[in-house]
Structures are given as C-alpha cells and as structure tokens.
CSV table of C-alpha atoms and ligand atoms in Angstrom, one decimal:
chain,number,residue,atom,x,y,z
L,1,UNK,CA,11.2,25.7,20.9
L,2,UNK,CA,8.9,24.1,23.8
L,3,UNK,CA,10.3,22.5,26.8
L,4,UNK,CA,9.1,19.5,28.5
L,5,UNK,CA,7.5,21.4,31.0
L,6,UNK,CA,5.4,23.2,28.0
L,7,UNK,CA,4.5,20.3,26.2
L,8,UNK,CA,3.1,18.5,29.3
L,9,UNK,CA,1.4,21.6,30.5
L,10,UNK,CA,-0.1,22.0,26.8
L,11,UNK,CA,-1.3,18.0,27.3
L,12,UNK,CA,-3.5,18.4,30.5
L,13,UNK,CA,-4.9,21.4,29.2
L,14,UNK,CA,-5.9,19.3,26.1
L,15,UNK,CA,-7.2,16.0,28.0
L,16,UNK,CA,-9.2,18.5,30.1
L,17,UNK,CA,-11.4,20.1,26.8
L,18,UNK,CA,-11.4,16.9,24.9
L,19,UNK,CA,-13.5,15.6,28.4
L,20,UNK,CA,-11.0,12.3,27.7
L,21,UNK,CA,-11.5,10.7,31.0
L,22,UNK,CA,-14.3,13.1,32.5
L,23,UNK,CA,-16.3,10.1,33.6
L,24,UNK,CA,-15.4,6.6,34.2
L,25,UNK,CA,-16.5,3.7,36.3
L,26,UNK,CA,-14.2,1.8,38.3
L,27,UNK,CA,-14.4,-2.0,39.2
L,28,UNK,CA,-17.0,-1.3,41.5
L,29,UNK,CA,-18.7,0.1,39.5
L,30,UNK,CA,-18.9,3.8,41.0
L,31,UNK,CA,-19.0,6.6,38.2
L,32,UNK,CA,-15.6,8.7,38.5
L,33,UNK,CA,-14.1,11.9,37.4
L,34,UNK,CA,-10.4,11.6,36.7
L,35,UNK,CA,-7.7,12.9,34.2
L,36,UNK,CA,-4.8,10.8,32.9
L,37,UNK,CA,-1.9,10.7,35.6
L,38,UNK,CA,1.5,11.6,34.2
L,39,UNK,CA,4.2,8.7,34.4
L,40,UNK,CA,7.3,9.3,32.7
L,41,UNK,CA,8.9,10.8,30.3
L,42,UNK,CA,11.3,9.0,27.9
L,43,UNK,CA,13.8,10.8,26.1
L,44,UNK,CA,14.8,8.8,22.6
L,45,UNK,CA,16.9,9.8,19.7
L,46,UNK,CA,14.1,10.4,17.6
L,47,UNK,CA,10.9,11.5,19.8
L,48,UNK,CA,10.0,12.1,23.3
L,49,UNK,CA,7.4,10.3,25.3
L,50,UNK,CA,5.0,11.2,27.3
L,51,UNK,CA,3.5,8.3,29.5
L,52,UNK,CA,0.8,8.7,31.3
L,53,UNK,CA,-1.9,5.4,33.4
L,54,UNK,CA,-5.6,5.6,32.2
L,55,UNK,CA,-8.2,3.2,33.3
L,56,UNK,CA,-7.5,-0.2,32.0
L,57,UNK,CA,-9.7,-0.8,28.9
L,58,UNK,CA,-9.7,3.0,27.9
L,59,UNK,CA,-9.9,3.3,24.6
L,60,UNK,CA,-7.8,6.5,22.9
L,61,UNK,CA,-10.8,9.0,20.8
L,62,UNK,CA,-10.6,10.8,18.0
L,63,UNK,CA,-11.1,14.1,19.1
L,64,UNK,CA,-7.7,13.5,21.3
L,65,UNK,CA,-5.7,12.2,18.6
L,66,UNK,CA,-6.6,15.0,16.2
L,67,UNK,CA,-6.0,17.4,19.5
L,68,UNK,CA,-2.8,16.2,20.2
L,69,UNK,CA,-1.6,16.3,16.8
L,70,UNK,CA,-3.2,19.4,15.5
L,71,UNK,CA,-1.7,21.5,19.0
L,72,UNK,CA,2.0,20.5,18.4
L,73,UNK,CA,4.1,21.6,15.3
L,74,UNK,CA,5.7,18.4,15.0
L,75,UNK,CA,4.7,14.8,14.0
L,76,UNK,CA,2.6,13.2,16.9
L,77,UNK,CA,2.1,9.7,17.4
L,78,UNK,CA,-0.7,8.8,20.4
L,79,UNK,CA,-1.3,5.2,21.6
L,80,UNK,CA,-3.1,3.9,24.6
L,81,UNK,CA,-2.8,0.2,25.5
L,82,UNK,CA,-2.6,-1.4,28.8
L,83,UNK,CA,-3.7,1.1,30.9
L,84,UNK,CA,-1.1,3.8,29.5
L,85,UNK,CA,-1.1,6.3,27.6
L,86,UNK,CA,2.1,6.9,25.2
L,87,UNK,CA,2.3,10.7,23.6
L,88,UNK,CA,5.5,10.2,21.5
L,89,UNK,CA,6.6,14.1,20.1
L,90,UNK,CA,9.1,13.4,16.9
L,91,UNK,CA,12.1,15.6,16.7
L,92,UNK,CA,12.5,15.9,13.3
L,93,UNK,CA,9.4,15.9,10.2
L,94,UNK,CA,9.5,13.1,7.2
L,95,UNK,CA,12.3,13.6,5.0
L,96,UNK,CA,10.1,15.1,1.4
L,97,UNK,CA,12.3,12.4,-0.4
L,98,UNK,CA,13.4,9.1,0.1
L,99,UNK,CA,15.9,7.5,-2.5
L,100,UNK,CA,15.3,4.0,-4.1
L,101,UNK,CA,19.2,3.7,-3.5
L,102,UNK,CA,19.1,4.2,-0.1
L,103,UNK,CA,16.7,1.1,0.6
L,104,UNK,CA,20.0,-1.0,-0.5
L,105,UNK,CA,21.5,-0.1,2.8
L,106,UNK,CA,18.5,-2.3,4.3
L,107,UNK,CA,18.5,-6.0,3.8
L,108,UNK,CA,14.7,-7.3,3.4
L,109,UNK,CA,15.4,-11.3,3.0
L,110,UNK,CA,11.5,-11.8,2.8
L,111,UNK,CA,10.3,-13.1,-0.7
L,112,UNK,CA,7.7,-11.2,-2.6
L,113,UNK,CA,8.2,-8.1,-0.1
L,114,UNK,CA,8.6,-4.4,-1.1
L,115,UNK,CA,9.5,-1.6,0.9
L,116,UNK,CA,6.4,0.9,0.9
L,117,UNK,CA,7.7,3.7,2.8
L,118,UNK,CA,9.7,5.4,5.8
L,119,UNK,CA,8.0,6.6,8.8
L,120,UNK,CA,9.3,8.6,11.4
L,121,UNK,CA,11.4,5.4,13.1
L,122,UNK,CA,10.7,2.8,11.0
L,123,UNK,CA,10.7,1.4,7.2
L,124,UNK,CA,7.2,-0.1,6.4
L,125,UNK,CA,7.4,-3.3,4.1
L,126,UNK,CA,4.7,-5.0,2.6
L,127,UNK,CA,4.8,-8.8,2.2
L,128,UNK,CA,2.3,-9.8,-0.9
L,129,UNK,CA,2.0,-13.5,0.7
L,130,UNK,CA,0.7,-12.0,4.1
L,131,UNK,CA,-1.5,-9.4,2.3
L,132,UNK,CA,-2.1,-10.4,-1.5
L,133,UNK,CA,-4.1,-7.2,-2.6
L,134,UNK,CA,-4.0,-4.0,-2.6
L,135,UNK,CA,-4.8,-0.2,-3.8
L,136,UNK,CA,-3.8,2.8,-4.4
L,137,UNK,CA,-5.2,5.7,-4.8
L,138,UNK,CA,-3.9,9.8,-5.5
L,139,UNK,CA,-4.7,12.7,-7.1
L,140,UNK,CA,-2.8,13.5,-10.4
L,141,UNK,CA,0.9,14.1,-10.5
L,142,UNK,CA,1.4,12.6,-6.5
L,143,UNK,CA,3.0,9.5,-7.2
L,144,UNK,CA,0.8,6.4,-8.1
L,145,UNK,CA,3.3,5.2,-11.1
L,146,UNK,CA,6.5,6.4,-9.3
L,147,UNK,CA,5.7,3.6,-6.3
L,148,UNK,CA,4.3,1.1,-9.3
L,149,UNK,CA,7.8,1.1,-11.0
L,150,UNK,CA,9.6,1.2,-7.9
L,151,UNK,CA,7.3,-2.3,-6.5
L,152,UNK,CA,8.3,-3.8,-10.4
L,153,UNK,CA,11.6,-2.9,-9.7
L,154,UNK,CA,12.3,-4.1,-6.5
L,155,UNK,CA,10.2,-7.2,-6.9
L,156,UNK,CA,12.3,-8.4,-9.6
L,157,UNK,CA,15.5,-7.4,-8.8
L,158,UNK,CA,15.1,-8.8,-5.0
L,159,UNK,CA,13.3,-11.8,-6.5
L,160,UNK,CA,14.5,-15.0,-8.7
L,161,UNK,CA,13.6,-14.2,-11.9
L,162,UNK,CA,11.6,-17.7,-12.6
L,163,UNK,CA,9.7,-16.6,-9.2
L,164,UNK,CA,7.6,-13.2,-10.5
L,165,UNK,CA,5.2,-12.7,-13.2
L,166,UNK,CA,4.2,-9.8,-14.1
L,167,UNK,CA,1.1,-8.8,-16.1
L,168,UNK,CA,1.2,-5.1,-16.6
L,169,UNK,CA,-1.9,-3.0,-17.6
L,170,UNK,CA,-0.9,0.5,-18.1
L,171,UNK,CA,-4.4,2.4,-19.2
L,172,UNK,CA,-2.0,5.7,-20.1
L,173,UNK,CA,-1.9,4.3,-23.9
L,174,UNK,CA,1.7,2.3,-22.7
L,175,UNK,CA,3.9,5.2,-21.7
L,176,UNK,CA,4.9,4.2,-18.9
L,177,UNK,CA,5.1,0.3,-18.6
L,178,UNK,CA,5.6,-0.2,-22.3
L,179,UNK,CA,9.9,0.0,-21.0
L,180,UNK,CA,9.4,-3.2,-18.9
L,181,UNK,CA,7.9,-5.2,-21.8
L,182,UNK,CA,11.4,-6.7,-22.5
L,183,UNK,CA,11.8,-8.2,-19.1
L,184,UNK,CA,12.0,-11.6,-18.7
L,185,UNK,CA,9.1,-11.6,-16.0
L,186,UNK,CA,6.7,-9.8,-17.9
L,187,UNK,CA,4.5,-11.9,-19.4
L,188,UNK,CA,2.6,-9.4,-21.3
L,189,UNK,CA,1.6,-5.2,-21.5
L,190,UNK,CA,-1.8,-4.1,-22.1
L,191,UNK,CA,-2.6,-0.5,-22.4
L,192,UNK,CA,-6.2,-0.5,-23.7
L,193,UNK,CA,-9.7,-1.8,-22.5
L,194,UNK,CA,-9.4,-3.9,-25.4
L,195,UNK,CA,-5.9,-5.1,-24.8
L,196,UNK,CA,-6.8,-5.4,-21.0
L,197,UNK,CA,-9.6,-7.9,-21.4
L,198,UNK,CA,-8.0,-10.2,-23.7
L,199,UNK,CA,-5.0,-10.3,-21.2
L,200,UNK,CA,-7.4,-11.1,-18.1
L,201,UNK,CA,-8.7,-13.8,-20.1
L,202,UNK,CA,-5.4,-15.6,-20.4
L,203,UNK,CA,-5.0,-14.6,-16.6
L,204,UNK,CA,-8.7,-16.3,-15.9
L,205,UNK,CA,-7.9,-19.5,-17.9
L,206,UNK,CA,-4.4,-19.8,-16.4
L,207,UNK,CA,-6.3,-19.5,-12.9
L,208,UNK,CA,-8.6,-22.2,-13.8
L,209,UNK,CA,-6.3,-24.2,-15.1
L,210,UNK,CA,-4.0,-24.0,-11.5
L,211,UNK,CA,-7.2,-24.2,-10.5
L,212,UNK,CA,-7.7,-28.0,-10.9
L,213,UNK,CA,-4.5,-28.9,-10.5
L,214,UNK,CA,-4.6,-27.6,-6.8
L,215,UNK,CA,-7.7,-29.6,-6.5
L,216,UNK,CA,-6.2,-32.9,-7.8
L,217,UNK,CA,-3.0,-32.2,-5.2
L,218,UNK,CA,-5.4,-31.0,-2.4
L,219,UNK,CA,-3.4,-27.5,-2.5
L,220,UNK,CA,-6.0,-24.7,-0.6
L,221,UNK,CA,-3.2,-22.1,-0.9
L,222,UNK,CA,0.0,-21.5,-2.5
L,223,UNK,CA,1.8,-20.2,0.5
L,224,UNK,CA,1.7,-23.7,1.7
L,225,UNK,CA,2.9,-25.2,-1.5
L,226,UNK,CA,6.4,-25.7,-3.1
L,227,UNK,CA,5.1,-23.0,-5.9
L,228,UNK,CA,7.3,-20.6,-5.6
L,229,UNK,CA,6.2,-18.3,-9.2
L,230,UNK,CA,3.5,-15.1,-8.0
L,231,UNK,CA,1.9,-13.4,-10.3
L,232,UNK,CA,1.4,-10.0,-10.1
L,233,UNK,CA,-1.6,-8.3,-11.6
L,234,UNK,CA,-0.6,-4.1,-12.1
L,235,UNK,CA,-2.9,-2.1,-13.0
L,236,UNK,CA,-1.9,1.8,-13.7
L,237,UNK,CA,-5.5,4.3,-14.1
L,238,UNK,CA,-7.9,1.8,-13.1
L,239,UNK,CA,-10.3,4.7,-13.5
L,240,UNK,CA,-10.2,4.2,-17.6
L,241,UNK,CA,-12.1,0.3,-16.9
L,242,UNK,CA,-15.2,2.2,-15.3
L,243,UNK,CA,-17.7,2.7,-18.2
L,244,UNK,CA,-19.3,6.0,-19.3
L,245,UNK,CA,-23.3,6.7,-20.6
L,246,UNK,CA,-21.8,7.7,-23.9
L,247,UNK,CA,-20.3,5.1,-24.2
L,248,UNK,CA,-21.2,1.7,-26.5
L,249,UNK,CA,-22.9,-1.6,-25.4
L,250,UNK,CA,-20.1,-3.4,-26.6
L,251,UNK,CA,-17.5,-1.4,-25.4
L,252,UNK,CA,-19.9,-1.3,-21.3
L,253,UNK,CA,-19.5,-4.7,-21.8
L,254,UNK,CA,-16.1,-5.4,-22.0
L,255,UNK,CA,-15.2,-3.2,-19.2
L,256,UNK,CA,-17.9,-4.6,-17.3
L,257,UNK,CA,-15.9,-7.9,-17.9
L,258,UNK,CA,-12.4,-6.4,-17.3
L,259,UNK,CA,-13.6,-5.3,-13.7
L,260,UNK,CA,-15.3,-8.5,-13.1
L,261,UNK,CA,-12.0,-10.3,-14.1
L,262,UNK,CA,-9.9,-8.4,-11.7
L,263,UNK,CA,-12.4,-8.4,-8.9
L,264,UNK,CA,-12.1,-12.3,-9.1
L,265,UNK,CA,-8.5,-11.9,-8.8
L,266,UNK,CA,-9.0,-10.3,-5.5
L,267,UNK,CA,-11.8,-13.0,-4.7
L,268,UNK,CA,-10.4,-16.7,-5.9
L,269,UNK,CA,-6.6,-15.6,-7.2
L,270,UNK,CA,-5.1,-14.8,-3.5
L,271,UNK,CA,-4.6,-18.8,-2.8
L,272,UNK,CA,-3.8,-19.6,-6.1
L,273,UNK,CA,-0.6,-16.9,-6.2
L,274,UNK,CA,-1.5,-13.9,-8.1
L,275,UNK,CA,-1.4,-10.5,-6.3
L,276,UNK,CA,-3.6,-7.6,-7.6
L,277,UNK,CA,-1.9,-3.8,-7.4
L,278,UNK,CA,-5.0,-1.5,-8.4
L,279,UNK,CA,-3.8,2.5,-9.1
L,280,UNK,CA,-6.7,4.7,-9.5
L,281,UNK,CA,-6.6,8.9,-9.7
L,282,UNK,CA,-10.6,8.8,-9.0
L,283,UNK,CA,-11.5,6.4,-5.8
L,284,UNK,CA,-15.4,6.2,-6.5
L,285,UNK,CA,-18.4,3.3,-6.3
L,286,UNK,CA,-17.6,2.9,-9.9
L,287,UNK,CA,-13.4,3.1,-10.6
L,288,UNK,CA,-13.2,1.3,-7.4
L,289,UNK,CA,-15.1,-2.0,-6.8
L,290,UNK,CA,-16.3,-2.8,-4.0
L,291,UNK,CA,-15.4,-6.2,-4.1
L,292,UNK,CA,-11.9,-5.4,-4.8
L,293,UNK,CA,-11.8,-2.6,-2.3
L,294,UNK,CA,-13.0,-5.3,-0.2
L,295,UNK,CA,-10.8,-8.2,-0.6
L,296,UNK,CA,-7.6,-5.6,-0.8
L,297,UNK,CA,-6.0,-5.6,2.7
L,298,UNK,CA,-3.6,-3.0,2.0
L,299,UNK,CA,-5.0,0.2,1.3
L,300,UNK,CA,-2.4,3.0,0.1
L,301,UNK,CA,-3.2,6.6,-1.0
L,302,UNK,CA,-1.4,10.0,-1.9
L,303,UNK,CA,-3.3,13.1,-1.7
L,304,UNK,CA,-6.6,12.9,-2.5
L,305,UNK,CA,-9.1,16.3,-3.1
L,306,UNK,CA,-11.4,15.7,-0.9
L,307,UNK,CA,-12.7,13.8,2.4
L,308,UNK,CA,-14.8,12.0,0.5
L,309,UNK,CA,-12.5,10.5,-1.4
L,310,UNK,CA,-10.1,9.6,0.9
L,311,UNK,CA,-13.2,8.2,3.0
L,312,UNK,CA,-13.7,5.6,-0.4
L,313,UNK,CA,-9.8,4.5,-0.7
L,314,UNK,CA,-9.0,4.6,3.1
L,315,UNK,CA,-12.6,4.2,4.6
L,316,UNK,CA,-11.5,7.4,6.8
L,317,UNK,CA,-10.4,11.0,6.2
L,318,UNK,CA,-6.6,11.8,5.9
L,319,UNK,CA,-5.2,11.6,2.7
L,320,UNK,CA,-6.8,15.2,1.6
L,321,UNK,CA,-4.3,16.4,4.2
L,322,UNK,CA,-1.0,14.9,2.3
L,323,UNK,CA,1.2,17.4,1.5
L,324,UNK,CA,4.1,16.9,-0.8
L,325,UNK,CA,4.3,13.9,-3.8
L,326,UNK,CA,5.5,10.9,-2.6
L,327,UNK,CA,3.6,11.1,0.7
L,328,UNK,CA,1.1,8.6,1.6
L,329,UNK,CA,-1.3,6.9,4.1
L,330,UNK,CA,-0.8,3.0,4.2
L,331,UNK,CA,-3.3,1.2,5.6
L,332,UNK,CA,-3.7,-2.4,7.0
L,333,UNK,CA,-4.4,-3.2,10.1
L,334,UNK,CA,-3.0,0.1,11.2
L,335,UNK,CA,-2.4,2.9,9.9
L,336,UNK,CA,0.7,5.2,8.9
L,337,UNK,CA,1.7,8.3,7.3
L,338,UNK,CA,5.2,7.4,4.6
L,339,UNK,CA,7.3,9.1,2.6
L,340,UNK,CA,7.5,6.3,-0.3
L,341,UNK,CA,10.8,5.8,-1.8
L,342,UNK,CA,11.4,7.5,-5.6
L,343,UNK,CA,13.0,5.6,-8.7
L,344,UNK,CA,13.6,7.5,-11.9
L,345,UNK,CA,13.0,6.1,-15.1
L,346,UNK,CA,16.4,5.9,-15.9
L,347,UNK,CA,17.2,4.2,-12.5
L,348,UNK,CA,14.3,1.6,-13.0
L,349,UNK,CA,15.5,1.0,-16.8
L,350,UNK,CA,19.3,0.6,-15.6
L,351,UNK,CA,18.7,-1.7,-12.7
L,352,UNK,CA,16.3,-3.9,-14.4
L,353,UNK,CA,18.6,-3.7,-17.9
L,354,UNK,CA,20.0,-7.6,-17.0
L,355,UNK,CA,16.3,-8.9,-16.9
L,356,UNK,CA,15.9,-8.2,-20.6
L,357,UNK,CA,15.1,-10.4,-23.1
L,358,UNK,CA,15.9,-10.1,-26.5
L,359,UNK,CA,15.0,-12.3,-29.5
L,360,UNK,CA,18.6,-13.8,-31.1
L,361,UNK,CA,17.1,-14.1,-34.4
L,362,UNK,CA,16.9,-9.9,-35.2
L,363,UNK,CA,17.2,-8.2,-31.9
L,364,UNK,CA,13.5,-7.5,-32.0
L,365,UNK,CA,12.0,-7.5,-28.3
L,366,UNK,CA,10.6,-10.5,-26.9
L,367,UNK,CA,7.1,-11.8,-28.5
L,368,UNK,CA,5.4,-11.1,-24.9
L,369,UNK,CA,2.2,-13.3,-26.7
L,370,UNK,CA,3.7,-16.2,-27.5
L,371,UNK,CA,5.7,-16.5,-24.5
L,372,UNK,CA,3.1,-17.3,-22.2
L,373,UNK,CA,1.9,-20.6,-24.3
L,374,UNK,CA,4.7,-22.6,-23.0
L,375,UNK,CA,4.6,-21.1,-19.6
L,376,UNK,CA,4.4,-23.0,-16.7
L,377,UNK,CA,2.5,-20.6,-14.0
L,378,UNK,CA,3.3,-23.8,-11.4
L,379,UNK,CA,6.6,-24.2,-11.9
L,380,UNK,CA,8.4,-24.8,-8.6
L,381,UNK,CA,11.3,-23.7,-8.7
M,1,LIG,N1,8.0,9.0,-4.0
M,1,LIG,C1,8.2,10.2,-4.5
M,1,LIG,N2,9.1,11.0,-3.9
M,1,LIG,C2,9.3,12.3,-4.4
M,1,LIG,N3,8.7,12.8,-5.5
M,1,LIG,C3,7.8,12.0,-6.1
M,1,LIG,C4,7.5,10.7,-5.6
M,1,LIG,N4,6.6,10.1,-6.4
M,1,LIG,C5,6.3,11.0,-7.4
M,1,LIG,N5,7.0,12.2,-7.2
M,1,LIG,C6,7.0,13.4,-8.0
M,1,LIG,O1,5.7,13.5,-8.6
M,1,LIG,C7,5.7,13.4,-10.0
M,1,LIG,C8,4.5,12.6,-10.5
M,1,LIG,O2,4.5,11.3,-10.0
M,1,LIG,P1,3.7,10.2,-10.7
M,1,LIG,O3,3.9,10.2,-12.2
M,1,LIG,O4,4.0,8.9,-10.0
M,1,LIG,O5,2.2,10.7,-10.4
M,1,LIG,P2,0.8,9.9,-10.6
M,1,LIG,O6,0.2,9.9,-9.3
M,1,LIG,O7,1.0,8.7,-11.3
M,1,LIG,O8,0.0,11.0,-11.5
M,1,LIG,P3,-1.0,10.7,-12.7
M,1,LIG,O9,-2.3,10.3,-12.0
M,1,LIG,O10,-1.2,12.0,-13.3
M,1,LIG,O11,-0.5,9.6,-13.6
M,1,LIG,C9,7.1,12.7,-10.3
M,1,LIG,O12,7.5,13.0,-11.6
M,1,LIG,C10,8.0,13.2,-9.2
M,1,LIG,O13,8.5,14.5,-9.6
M,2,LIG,MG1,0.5,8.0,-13.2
C-alpha cells in the first residue's frame, strides 16, 4: 500500500519525464521552466486528490494522462481546468458486475433516459432527447445484446407505454428479440435483410408522413412539441447489412438500401422522434457508416481486438484495453470507463411480462404487421 507521501513523490517524478510544463511563457511573454506546484490534498470516501496550480490555459497531454494512470495500480482520473491540476487516486476498482435490480434503488425521473453504466462515483445516464443516436460496438460474447435488452427494458418499464416504439432488428435470425415481439410497444421484429428493409420502409413513410405534418404545424423538433411517442430504431449485428463480393446484385442492393434507410434516421429522424441504437461486433468503413457514426453523439464500445477498431467506434484507442464483459467506454462529450448494468433473460421477460399483448380471439401473439396501420406515431399523449 503507497502513502501520500509515495504517491506525490511518484507524481513529480512523472511531470518531470513527461517534460509537462518544461517550458512555458508567462504573460510577459518570457519563456519559463516550471513544474506543477503541489496544493492540496483532499481526502474523500472514494478517491484521493491531488491538486496541484499550472499555468492558466495549460492544457492536460496525453503522454501525462497515460503516465499517471499506467504508474498507479488503481483507477486514475486527471483533470486540469482553471489553472489546477486535479490527480484523483480511487480506492477501490469497478465492481465486474452491476445488477439491473440495483438501478431501482436510483430514481431517474427523466423521460426516454437509461442508465448506461457505473463509474467509480457516479451512475452515467443517457437521455435519447439530448443525444438521439448512438453506437455500440464490442467484440463477441462482451455484452452488446445484454445492454440492448436492458435499454428495452428499462425504457419501457420507466416509460408510459403509449410513449415508446420500438422497432427491433435482430440480424441473429430472431433469437434474441423475437421474446419482446408481444409487447405492446413493439411495433414490429425483423431478423433478416429482407425483413429489415421492408420494416425501414414503413419506418421511412411514417417519417414522411410526420414529416408534413410538422411542416403544416411549423414543428422543427419534437422535443418542443406536445408529441410525447419516440421511436426507437434497435439494431442488434449491424455488421450482417454490410454487403459481401459474393454476394447478389439484388441482395447489394437491398442492403445498400437498409443502410441508407438507417443513416437517414440518424440524419432527418432525430427532430421528428425516432432514436437510432446501432450494435455492431466489426466497427469498419463498411458495417459502420459514416454518416451514422457521424450523426451518433453517443459512442459506446466493449472490448474491441484491436486499436484500430476502437479508433473507428470511439475515434481514439481504449476499448482494446477493456477487460471483463460488461465493461465499456461511453463517449460523448467526454469520455468514461462503465461497468454497464446486467439483465437476464428471465429478468427482462418477467419485468416486461405486464406489457404483453395477446390476441383475445386464440391466444396467438399480437399481429405486429397489422398493428402499425392504425397507429398514430403523433399521438400526444
Ligand atoms: N453488463 C454485463 N455484466 C456482466 N456480464 C455481462 C454483461 N454483459 C454481458 N455479460 C456476459 O457476457 C455474455 C455475453 O454477452 P452478450 O450476449 O451481450 O454479448 P454480445 O456482445 O452480444 O456478443 P455477440 O457479438 O457474440 O452477440 C453474457 O451472457 C454474460 O455472461
Ligand atoms: Mg449479441
């Protein structure tokens, strides 16, 4: 175990090879040598920081971050910001699992917000009216479809029923969001290329149609409208719409059109309510599009291979360093390292059991095609 004195010994030595603040100017101008000068120390339940005063307008590196972190075995946080700068030490590493359950203890009274993950001090949520899009992205078997059913099932069960949509495209042959077919807010499952692109047709003519009827009530986005109904747009092994050489014209064609139908999603369907999830096991030029990696604020990933990859769903390096499933980079305007929250499938099934719809006549499940021809996408509420 280090002491105090250790850790801020093993600090200076660090600013002094990383050359942090070797050379500066100062207001006048004059070129200066200088190292940051300890502050304070603030002992918290969770971390200890170390404060130190660097020039106003220093920015923090790279090479000191990844110093920091990589000289301590504990999670390191670094921040510089008004002249300081804040070295917080955790005492304790990310819990390896986080419960579904255990997000009931914390009341999120936000609409259309899911709880993405725990950090060290602090539970991340993500609001899909602030940031309408996003991605994620993981190697096999780290836990792409585990935070997809746990985002379905807290959206609707935190939700008014009448207020979420979901369209659910599940390019695993079904396995895993064929079980929320029943639900009252699905509107319908694909799990084919075929089955995708007649469903993102419907979703294209419903968005025309809402289309010109925000025009006629001079609506420019829904979050400033009485609509209270988003639809969601999931999409489980996005990887399956990129096309192959081998493959058909017909067949290049119609995934061609699948990913130009969801990259409109990201481009026109923000303001008009529908929120695109994208999942894919291979981030590249061609699973992920680059206008949907574009218009997607919210970048997640789980352990990727490589660098590379993580470069192409994060735009930086990181996610190759994950460790254990469940564990994820979330991006936005910042960035932070989560332990998202697991759900079962028998959890999922038993929460969301009361949303189920079931036709009266034979106790068949819900015809999920002929449901949405009466739908009202802009109902209010
Ligand atoms: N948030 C989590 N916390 C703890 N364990 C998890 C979490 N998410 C997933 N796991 C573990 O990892 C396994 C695989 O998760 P999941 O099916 O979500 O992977 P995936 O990324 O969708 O993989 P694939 O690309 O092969 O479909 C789960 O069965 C579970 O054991
Ligand atoms: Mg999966």
């Amino acid at each position: 175990m280090l002491t105090n004195w250790t850790y801020k010994k093993r600090l200076s030595v660090i600013f002094r090879r990383t050359n942090f603040l070797r050379e500066y100017r100062d207001f006048l101008g004059n070129l200066k040598e200088t190292q940051p000068r300890y502050l304070q120390t603030n002992k918290e339940t969770l971390y200890t920081e170390y404060v130190y005063s660097i020039p106003l307008g220093k920015v923090l590196t790279d090479s000191l971050e990844k110093a920091i972190v990589g000289a301590f075995d504990r999670v390191c946080k670094v921040k510089s910001a008004g002249g300081r700068l804040y070295v917080r030490i955790y005492k304790y590493k990310l819990p390896d699992h986080v419960a579904y359950e255990q997000l009931k203890e914390i009341n999120v009274d936000t609409k259309y917000t899911v709880p993405i993950g725990l950090t060290l001090d602090d539970l991340i949520l993500h609001n899909f009216d602030v940031t309408p899009h996003m991605t994620v992205a993981g190697a096999t078997r780290q836990g792409k479809t585990v935070f997809l059913k746990q985002l379905i099932t807290y959206l609707c069960e935190n939700n008014p029923t009448e207020d979420i949509r979901l369209y659910l495209i599940d390019l695993k042959g079904g396995l895993e969001f064929g079980r929320y077919a029943d639900l009252k807010q699905t509107v319908r499952v694909a799990s084919n290329a075929c089955e995708t692109a007649k469903l993102l047709e419907e979703v294209q003519s419903e968005m025309n149609r809402n289309m010109s009827v925000f025009r006629k009530l001079g609506y420019t986005n829904i979050v400033d409208t009485p609509i209270k109904t988003r639809t969601f747009v999931i999409v489980d092994e996005a990887a399956q719409l990129s096309s192959e050489p081998f493959m058909q014209q017909e067949t290049k064609e119609q995934l061609g059109y699948c990913q130009h139908a969801l990259s409109e999603i990201t481009r026109i369907g923000g303001a008009l309510g529908y929120r695109l999830v994208f999942a894919t096991q291979y981030p590249t030029s061609d699973t992920l599009p680059r206008q949907i990696k574009q218009n997607a604020d919210a970048k997640l990933s789980f352990r990727l291979t490589t660098e590379v990859a993580s470069r192409v769903a994060l735009d930086e390096q990181g996610a190759e360093k994950l460790t254990v499933p469940g564990r994820a980079i979330y991006r936005t305007i910042d960035k932070v390292e989560i332990q998202v929250p697991y759900i079962s499938d028998k959890e999922s099934e038993e929460r969301l059991a009361k949303f189920k719809e079931v036709d009266q006549r034979d106790g068949a499940s819900y015809d999920k095609v002929s449901r949405t021809d009466d739908d009202d996408p802009l109902q209010t509420g």
